[in-house]
JSON list of C-alpha atoms in Angstrom, two decimals:
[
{"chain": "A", "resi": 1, "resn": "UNK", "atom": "CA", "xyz": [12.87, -42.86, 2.92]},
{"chain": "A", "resi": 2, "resn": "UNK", "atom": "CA", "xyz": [11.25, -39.86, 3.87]},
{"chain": "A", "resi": 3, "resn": "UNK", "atom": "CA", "xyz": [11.26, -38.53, 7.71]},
{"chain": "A", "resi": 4, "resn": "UNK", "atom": "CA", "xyz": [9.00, -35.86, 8.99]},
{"chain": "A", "resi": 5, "resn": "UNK", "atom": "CA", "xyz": [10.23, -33.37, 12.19]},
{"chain": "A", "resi": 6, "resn": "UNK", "atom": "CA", "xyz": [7.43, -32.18, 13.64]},
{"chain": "A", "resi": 7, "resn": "UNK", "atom": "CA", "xyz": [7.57, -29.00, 16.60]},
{"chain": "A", "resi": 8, "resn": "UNK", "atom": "CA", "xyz": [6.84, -28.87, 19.28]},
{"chain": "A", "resi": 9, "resn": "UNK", "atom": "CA", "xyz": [5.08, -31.92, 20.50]},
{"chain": "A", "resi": 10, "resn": "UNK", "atom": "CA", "xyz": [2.88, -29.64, 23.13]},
{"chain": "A", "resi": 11, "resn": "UNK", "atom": "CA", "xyz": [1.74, -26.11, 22.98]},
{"chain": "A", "resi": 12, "resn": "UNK", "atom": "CA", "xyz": [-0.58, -24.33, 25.20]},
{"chain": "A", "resi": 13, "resn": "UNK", "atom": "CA", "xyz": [-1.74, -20.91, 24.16]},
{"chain": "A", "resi": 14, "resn": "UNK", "atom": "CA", "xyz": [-4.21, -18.16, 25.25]},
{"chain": "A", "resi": 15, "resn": "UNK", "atom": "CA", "xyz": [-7.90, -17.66, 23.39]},
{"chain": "A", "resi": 16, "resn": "UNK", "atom": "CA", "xyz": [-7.16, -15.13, 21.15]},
{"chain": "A", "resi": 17, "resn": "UNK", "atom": "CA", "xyz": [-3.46, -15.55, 20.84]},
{"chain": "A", "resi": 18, "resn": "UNK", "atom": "CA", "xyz": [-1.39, -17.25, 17.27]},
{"chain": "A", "resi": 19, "resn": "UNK", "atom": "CA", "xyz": [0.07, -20.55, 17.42]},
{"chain": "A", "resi": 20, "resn": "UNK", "atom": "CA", "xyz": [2.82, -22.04, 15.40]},
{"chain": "A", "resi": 21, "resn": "UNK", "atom": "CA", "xyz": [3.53, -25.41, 14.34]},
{"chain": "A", "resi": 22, "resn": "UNK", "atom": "CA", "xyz": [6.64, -26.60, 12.80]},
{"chain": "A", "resi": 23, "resn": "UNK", "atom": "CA", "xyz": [7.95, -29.26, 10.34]},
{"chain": "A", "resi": 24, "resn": "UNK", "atom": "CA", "xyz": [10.93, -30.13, 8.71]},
{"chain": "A", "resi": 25, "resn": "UNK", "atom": "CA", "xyz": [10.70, -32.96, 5.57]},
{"chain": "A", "resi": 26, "resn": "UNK", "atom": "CA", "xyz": [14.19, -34.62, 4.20]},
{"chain": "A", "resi": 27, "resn": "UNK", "atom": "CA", "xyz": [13.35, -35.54, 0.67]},
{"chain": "A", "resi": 28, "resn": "UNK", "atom": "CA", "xyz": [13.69, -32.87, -1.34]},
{"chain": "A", "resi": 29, "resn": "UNK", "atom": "CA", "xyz": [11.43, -34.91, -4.06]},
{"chain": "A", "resi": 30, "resn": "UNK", "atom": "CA", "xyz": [8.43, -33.97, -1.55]},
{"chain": "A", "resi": 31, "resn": "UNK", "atom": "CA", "xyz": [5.82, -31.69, -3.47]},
{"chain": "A", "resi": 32, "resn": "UNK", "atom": "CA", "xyz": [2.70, -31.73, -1.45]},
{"chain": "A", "resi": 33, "resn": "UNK", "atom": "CA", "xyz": [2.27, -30.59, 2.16]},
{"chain": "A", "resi": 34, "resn": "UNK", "atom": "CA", "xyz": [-1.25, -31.48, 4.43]},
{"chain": "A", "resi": 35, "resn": "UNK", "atom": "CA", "xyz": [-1.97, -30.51, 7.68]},
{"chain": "A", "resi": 36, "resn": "UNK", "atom": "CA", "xyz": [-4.25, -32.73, 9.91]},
{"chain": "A", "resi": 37, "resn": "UNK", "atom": "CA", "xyz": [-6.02, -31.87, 12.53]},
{"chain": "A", "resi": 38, "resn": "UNK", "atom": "CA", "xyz": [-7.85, -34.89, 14.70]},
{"chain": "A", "resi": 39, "resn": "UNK", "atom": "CA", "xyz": [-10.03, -33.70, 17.64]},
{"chain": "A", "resi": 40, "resn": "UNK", "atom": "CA", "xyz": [-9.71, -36.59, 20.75]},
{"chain": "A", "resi": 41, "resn": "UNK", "atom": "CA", "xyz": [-11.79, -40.19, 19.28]},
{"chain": "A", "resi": 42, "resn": "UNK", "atom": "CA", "xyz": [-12.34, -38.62, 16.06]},
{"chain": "A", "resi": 43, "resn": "UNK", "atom": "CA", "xyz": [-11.01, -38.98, 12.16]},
{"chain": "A", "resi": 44, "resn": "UNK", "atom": "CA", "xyz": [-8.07, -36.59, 11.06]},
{"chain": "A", "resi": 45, "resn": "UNK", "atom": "CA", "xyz": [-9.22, -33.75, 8.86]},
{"chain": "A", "resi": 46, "resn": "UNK", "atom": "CA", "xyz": [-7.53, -32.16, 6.00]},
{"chain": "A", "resi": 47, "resn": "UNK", "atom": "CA", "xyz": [-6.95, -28.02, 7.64]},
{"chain": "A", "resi": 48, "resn": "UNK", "atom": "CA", "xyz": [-4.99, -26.73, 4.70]},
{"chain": "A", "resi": 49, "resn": "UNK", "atom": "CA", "xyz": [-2.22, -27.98, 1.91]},
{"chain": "A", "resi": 50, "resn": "UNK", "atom": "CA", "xyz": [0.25, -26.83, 0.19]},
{"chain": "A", "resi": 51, "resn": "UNK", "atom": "CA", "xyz": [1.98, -27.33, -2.64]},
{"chain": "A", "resi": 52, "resn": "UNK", "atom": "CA", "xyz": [5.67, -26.95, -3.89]},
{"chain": "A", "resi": 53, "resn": "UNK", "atom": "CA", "xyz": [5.31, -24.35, -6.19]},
{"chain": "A", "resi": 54, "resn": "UNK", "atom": "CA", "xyz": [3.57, -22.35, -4.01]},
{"chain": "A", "resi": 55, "resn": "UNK", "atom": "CA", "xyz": [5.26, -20.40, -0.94]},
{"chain": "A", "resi": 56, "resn": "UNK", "atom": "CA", "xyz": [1.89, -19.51, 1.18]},
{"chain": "A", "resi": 57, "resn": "UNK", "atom": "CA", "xyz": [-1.38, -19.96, 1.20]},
{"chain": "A", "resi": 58, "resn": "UNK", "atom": "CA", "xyz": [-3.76, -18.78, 3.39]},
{"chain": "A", "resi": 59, "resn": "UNK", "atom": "CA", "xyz": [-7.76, -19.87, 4.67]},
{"chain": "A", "resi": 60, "resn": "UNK", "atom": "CA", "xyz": [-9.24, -17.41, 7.54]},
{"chain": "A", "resi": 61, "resn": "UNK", "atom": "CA", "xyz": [-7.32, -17.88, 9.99]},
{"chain": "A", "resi": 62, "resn": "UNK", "atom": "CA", "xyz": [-5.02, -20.49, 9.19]},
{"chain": "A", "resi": 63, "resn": "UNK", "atom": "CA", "xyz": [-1.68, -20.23, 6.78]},
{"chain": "A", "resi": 64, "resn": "UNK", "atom": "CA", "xyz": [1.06, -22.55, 5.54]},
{"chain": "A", "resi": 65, "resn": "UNK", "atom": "CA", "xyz": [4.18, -21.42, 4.94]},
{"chain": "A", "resi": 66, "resn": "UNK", "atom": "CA", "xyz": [6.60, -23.17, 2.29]},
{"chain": "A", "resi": 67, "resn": "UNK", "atom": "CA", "xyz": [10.53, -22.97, 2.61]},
{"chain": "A", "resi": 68, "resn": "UNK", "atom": "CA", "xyz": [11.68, -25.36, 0.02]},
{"chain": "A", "resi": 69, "resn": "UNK", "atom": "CA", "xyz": [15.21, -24.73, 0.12]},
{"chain": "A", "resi": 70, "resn": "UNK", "atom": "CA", "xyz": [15.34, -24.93, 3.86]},
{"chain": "A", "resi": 71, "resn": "UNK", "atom": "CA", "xyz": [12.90, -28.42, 3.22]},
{"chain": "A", "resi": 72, "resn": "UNK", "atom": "CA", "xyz": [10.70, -26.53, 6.29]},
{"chain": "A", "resi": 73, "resn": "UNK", "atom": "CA", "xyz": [6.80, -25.40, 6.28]},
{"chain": "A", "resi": 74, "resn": "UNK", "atom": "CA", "xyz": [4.64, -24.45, 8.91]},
{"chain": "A", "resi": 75, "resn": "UNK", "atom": "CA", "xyz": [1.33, -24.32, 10.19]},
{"chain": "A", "resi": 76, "resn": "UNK", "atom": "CA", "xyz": [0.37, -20.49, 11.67]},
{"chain": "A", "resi": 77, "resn": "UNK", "atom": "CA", "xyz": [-3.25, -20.05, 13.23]},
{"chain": "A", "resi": 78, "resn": "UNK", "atom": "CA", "xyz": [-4.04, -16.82, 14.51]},
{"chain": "A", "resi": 79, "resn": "UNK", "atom": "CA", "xyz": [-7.09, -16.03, 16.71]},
{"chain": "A", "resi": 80, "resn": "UNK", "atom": "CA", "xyz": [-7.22, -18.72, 18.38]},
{"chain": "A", "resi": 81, "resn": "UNK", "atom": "CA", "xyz": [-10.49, -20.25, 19.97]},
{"chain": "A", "resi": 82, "resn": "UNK", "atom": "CA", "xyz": [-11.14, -23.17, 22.64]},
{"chain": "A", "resi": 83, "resn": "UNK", "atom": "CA", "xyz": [-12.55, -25.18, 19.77]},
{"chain": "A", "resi": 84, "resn": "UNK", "atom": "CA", "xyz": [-9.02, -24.90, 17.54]},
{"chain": "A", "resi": 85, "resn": "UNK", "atom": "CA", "xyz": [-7.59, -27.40, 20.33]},
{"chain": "A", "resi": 86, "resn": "UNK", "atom": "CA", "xyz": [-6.94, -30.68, 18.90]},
{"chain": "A", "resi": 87, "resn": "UNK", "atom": "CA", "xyz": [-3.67, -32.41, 17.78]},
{"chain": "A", "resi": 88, "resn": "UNK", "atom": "CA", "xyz": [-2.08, -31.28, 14.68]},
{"chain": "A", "resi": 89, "resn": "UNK", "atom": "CA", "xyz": [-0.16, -33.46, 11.77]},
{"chain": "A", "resi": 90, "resn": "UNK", "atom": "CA", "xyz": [1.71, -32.35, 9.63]},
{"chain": "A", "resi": 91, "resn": "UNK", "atom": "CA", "xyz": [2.67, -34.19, 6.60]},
{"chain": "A", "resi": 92, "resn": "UNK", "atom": "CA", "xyz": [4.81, -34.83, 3.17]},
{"chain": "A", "resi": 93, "resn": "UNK", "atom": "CA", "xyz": [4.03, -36.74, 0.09]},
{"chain": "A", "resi": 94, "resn": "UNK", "atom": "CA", "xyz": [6.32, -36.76, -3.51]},
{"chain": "A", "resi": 95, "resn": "UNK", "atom": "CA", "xyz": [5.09, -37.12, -6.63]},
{"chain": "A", "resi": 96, "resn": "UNK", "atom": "CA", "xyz": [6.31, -39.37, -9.27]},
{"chain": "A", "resi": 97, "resn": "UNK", "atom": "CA", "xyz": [6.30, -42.91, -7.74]},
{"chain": "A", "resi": 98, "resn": "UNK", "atom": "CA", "xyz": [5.05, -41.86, -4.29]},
{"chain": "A", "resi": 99, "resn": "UNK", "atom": "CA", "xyz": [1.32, -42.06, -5.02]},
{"chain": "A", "resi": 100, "resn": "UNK", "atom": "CA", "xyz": [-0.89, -41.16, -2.14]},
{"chain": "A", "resi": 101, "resn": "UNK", "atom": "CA", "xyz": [1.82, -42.14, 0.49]},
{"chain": "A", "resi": 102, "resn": "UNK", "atom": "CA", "xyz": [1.90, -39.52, 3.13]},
{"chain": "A", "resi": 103, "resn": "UNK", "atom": "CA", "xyz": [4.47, -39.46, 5.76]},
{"chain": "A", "resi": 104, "resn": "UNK", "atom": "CA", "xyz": [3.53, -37.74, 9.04]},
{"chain": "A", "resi": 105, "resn": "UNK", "atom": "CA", "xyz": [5.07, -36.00, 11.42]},
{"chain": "A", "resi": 106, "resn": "UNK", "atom": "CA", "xyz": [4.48, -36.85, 15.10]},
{"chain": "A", "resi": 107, "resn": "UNK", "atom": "CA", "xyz": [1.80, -34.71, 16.01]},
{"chain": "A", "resi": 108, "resn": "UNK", "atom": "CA", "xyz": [1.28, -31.37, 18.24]},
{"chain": "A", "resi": 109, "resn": "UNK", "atom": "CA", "xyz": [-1.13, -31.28, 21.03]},
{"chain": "A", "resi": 110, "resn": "UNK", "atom": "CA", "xyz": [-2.25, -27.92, 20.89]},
{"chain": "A", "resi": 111, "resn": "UNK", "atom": "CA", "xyz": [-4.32, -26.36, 24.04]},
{"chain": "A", "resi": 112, "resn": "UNK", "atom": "CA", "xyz": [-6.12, -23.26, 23.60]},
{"chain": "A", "resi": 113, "resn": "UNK", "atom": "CA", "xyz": [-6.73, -21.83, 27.13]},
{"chain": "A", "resi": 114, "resn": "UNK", "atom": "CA", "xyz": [-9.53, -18.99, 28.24]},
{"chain": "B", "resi": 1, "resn": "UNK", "atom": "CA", "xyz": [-21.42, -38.11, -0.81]},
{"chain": "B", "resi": 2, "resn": "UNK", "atom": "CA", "xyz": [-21.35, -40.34, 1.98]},
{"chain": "B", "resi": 3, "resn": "UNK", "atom": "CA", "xyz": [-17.95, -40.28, 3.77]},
{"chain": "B", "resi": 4, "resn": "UNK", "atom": "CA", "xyz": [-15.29, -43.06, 4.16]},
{"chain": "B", "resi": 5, "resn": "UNK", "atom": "CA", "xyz": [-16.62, -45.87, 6.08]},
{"chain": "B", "resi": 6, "resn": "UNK", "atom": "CA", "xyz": [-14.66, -48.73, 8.30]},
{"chain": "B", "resi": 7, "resn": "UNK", "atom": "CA", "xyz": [-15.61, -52.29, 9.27]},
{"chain": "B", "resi": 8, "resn": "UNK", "atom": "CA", "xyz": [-15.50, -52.92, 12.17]},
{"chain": "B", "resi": 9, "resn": "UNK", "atom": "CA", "xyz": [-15.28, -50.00, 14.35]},
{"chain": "B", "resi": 10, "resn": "UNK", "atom": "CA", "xyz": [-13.92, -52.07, 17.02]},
{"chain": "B", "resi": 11, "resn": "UNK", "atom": "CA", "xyz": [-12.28, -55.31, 17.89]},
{"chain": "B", "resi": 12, "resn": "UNK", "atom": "CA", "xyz": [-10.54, -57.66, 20.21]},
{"chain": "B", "resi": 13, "resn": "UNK", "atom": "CA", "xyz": [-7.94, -60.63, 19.49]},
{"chain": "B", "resi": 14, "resn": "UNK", "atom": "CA", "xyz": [-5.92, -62.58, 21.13]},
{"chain": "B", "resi": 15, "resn": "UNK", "atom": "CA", "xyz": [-2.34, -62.86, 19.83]},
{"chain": "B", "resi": 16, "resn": "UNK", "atom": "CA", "xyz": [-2.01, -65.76, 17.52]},
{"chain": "B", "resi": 17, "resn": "UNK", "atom": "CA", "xyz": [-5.47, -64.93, 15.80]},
{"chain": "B", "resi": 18, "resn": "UNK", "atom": "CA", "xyz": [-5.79, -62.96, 12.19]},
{"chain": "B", "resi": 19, "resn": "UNK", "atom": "CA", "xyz": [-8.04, -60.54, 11.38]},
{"chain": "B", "resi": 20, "resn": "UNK", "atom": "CA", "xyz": [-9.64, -58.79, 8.76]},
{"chain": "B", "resi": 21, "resn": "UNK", "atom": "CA", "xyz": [-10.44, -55.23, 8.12]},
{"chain": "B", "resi": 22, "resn": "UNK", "atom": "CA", "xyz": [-12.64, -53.65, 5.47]},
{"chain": "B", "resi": 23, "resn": "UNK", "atom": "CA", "xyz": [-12.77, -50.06, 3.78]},
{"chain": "B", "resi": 24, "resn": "UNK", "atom": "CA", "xyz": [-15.38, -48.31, 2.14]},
{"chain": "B", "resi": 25, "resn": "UNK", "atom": "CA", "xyz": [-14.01, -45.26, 0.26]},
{"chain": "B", "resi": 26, "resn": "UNK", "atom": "CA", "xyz": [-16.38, -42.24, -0.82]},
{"chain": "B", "resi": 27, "resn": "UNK", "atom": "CA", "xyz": [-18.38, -43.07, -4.47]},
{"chain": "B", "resi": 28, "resn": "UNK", "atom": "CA", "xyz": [-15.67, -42.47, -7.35]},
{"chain": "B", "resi": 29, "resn": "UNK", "atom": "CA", "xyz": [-12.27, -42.69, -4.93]},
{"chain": "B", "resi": 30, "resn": "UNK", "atom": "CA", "xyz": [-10.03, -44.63, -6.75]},
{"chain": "B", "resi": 31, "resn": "UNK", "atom": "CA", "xyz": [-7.10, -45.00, -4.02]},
{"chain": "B", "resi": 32, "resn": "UNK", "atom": "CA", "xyz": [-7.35, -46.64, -0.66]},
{"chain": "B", "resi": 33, "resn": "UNK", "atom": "CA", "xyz": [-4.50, -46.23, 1.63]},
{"chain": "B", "resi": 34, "resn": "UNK", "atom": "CA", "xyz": [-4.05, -48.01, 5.31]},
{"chain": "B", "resi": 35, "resn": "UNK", "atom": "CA", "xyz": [-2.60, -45.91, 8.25]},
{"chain": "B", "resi": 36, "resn": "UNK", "atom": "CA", "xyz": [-1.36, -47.79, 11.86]},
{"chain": "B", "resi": 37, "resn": "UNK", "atom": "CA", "xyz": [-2.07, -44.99, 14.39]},
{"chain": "B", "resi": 38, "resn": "UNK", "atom": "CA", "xyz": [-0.67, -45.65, 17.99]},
{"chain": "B", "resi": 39, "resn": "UNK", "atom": "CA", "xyz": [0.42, -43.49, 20.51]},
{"chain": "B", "resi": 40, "resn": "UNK", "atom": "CA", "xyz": [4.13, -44.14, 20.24]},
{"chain": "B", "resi": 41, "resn": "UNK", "atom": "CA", "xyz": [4.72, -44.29, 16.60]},
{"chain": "B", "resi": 42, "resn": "UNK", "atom": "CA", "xyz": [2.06, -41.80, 15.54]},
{"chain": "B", "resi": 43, "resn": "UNK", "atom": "CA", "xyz": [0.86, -42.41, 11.94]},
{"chain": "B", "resi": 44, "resn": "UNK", "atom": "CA", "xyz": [2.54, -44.91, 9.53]},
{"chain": "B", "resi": 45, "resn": "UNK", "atom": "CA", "xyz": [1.66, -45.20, 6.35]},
{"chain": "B", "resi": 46, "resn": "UNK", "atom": "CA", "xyz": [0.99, -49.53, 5.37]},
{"chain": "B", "resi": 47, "resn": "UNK", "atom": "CA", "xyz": [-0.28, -49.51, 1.68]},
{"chain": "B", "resi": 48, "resn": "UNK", "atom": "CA", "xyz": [-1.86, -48.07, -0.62]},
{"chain": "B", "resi": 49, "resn": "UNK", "atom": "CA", "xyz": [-4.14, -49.37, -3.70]},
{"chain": "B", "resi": 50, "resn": "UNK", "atom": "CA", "xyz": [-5.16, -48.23, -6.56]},
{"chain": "B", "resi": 51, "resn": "UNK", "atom": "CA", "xyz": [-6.95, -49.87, -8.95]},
{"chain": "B", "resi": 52, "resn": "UNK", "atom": "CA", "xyz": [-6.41, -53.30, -7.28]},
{"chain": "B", "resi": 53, "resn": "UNK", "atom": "CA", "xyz": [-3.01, -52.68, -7.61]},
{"chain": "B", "resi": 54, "resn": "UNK", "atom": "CA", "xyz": [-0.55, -52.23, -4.34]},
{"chain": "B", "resi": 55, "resn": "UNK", "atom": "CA", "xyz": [1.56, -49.15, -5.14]},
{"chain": "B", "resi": 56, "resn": "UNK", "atom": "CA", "xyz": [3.13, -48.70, -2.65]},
{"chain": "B", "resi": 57, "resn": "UNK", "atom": "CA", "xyz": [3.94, -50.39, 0.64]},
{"chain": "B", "resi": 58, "resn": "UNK", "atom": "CA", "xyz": [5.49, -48.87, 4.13]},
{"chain": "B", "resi": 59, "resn": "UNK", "atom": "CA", "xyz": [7.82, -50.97, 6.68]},
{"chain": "B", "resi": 60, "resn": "UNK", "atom": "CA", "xyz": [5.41, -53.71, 8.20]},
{"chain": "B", "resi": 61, "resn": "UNK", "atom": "CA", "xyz": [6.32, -57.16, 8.46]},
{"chain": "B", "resi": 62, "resn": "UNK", "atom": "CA", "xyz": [4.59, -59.55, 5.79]},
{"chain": "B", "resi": 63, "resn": "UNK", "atom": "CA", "xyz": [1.91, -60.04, 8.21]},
{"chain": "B", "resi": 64, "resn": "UNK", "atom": "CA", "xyz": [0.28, -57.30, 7.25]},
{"chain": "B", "resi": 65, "resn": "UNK", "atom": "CA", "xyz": [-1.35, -57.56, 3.87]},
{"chain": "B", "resi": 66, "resn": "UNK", "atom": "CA", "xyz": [-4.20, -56.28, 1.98]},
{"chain": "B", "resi": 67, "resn": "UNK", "atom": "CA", "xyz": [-6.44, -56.24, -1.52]},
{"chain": "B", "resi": 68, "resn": "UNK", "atom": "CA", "xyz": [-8.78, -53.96, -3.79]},
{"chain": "B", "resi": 69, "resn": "UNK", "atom": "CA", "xyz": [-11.72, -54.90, -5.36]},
{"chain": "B", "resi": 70, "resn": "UNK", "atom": "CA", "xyz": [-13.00, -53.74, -8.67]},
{"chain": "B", "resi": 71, "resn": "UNK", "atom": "CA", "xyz": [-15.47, -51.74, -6.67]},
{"chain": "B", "resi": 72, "resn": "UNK", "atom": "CA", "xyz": [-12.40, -49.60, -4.87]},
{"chain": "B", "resi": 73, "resn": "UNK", "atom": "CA", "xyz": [-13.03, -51.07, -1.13]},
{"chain": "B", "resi": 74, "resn": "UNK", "atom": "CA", "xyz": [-10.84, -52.70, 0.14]},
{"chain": "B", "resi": 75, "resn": "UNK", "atom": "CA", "xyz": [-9.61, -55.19, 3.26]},
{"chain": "B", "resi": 76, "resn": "UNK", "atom": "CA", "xyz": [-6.76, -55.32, 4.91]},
{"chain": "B", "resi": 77, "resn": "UNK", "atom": "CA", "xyz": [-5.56, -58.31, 7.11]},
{"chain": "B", "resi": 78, "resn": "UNK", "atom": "CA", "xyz": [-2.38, -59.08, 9.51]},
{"chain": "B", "resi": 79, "resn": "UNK", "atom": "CA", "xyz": [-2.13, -62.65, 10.74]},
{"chain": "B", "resi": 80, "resn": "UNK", "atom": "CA", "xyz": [-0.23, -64.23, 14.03]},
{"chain": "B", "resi": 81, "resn": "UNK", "atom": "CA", "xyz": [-1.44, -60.99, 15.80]},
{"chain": "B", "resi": 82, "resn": "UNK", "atom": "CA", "xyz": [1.23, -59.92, 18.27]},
{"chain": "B", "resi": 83, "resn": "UNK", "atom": "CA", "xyz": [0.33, -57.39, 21.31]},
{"chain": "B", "resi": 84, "resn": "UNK", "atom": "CA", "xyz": [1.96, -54.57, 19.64]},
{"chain": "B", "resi": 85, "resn": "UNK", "atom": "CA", "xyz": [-0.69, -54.79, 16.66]},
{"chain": "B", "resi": 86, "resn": "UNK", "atom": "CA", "xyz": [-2.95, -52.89, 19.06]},
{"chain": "B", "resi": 87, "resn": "UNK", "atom": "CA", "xyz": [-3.65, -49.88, 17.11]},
{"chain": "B", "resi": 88, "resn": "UNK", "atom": "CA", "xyz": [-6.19, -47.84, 15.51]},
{"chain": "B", "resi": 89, "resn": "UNK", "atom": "CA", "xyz": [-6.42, -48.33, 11.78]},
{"chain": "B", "resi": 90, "resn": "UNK", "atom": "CA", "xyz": [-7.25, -45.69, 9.79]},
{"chain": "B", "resi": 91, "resn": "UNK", "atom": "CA", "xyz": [-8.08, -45.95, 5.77]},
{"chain": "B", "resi": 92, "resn": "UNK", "atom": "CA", "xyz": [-8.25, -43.45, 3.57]},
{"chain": "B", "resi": 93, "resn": "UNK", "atom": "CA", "xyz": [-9.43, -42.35, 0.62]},
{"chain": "B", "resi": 94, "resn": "UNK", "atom": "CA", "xyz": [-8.77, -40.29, -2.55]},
{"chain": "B", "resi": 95, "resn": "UNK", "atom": "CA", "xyz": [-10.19, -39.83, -5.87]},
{"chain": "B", "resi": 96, "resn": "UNK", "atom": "CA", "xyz": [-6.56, -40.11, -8.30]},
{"chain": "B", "resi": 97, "resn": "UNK", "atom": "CA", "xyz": [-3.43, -41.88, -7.53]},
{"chain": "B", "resi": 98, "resn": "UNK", "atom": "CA", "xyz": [-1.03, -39.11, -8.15]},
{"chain": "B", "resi": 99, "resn": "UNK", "atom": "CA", "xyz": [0.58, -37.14, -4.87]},
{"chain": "B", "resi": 100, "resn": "UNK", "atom": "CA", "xyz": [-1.19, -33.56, -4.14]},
{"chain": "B", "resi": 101, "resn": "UNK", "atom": "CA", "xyz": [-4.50, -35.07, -3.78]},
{"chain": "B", "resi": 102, "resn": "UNK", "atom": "CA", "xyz": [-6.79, -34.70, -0.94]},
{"chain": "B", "resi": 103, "resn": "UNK", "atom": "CA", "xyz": [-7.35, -37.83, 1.14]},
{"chain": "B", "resi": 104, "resn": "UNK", "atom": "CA", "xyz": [-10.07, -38.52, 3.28]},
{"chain": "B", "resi": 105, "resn": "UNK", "atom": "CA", "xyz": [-9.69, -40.21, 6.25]},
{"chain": "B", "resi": 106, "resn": "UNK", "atom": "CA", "xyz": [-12.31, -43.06, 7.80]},
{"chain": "B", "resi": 107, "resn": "UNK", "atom": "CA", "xyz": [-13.07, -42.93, 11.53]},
{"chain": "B", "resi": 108, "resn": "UNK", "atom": "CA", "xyz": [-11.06, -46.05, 11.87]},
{"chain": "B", "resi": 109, "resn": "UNK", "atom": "CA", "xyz": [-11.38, -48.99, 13.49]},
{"chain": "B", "resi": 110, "resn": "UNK", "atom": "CA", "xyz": [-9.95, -49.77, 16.86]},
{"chain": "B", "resi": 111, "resn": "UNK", "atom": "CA", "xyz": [-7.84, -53.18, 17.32]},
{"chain": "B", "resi": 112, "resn": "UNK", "atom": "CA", "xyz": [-6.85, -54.38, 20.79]},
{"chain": "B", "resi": 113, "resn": "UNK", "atom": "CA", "xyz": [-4.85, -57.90, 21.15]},
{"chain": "B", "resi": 114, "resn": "UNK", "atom": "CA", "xyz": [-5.02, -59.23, 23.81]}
]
């Protein structure tokens, strides 16, 4: 089945700096890509998505990147503010016969520091 | 639209019990799927339903099951409880059954056995 890398598992930034989150998918049948993000005791909450016939998309200051040959995408915030700190998910989901089902990747505990 | 909403928020078994969860998903959402959430195995898909049909199941032992009703909420159970069923459980929600659709998470409902 599908398996989800996700990198790193901590990151710890200054205000105002970017932060980068990575993830790696192995099937290459995989055509949509969420991010998550899920502040401590609360829900996760769609961020951004991407799909696979699209190599970047961009909301303020957040942007998905899309390598599907390299079966890689990433998560780049820039400008980062105390409130952006929260753990991240990325995840994968494929389309014919997959449904909804979304495999995640581990999660990245990211820190945004004054 | 009133947001995904989860029944109980919390509860506490002892192993050997069953229990039963229920899922409200937003007015019109068609698909329901279950999420384990613990801190050592991150996010793992269960099921998903659409339609009162199971489309698709992850790796959980039969003890985990759930349903659909015509009115899209939906339950899930897991018998015998074992200590290792402590978890958060996390439904969500989306309005077609096809991949590349957003889903919208509940606040989940917190399960400690005990």
């Amino acid at each position: 089945g599908e398996n989800v890398e996700q990198h790193p598992s901590t990151l710890s930034v200054q205000e105002g700096d970017s932060a980068v989150i990575k993830c790696t998918y192995s099937d290459s049948a995989s055509n949509y890509f969420p991010w998550y993000k899920q502040e401590l005791g609360k829900r996760p909450q769609l961020i951004i998505d991407i799909r696979s016939n699209v190599g970047e998309k961009k909301d303020q200051r957040i942007a998905v990147t899309l390598n599907k040959t390299a079966k890689h995408f990433s998560l780049h915030i820039t400008e980062t503010q105390p409130e952006d700190s929260a753990v991240y998910f990325c995840a994968a989901s494929k389309g014919t016969g997959g449904g909804n089902k979304l495999t995640f990747g581990t999660g990245t505990q990211l820190k945004v520091e004054l | 639209k009133a947001g995904v909403t989860q029944t109980p928020r919390y509860l506490i078994k002892t192993r050997g019990q069953q229990v039963t969860l229920s899922c409200s998903p937003i007015s019109g959402h068609r698909s329901v799927s279950w999420y384990q959430q613990t801190p050592g195995q991150g996010l793992q898909f269960l099921f998903e339903y659409f339609s009162e049909t199971q489309r698709n199941k992850g790796n959980f032992p039969g003890r985990f099951s759930g349903r659909q009703f015509s009115n899209s909420r939906s339950e899930m159970n897991v018998s015998t409880l074992e200590l290792g069923d402590s978890a958060l459980y996390l439904c969500a929600s989306s309005p077609r059954g096809e991949s590349g659709n957003e889903q919208f998470f509940g606040p989940g409902t917190r399960l400690t056995v005990l």
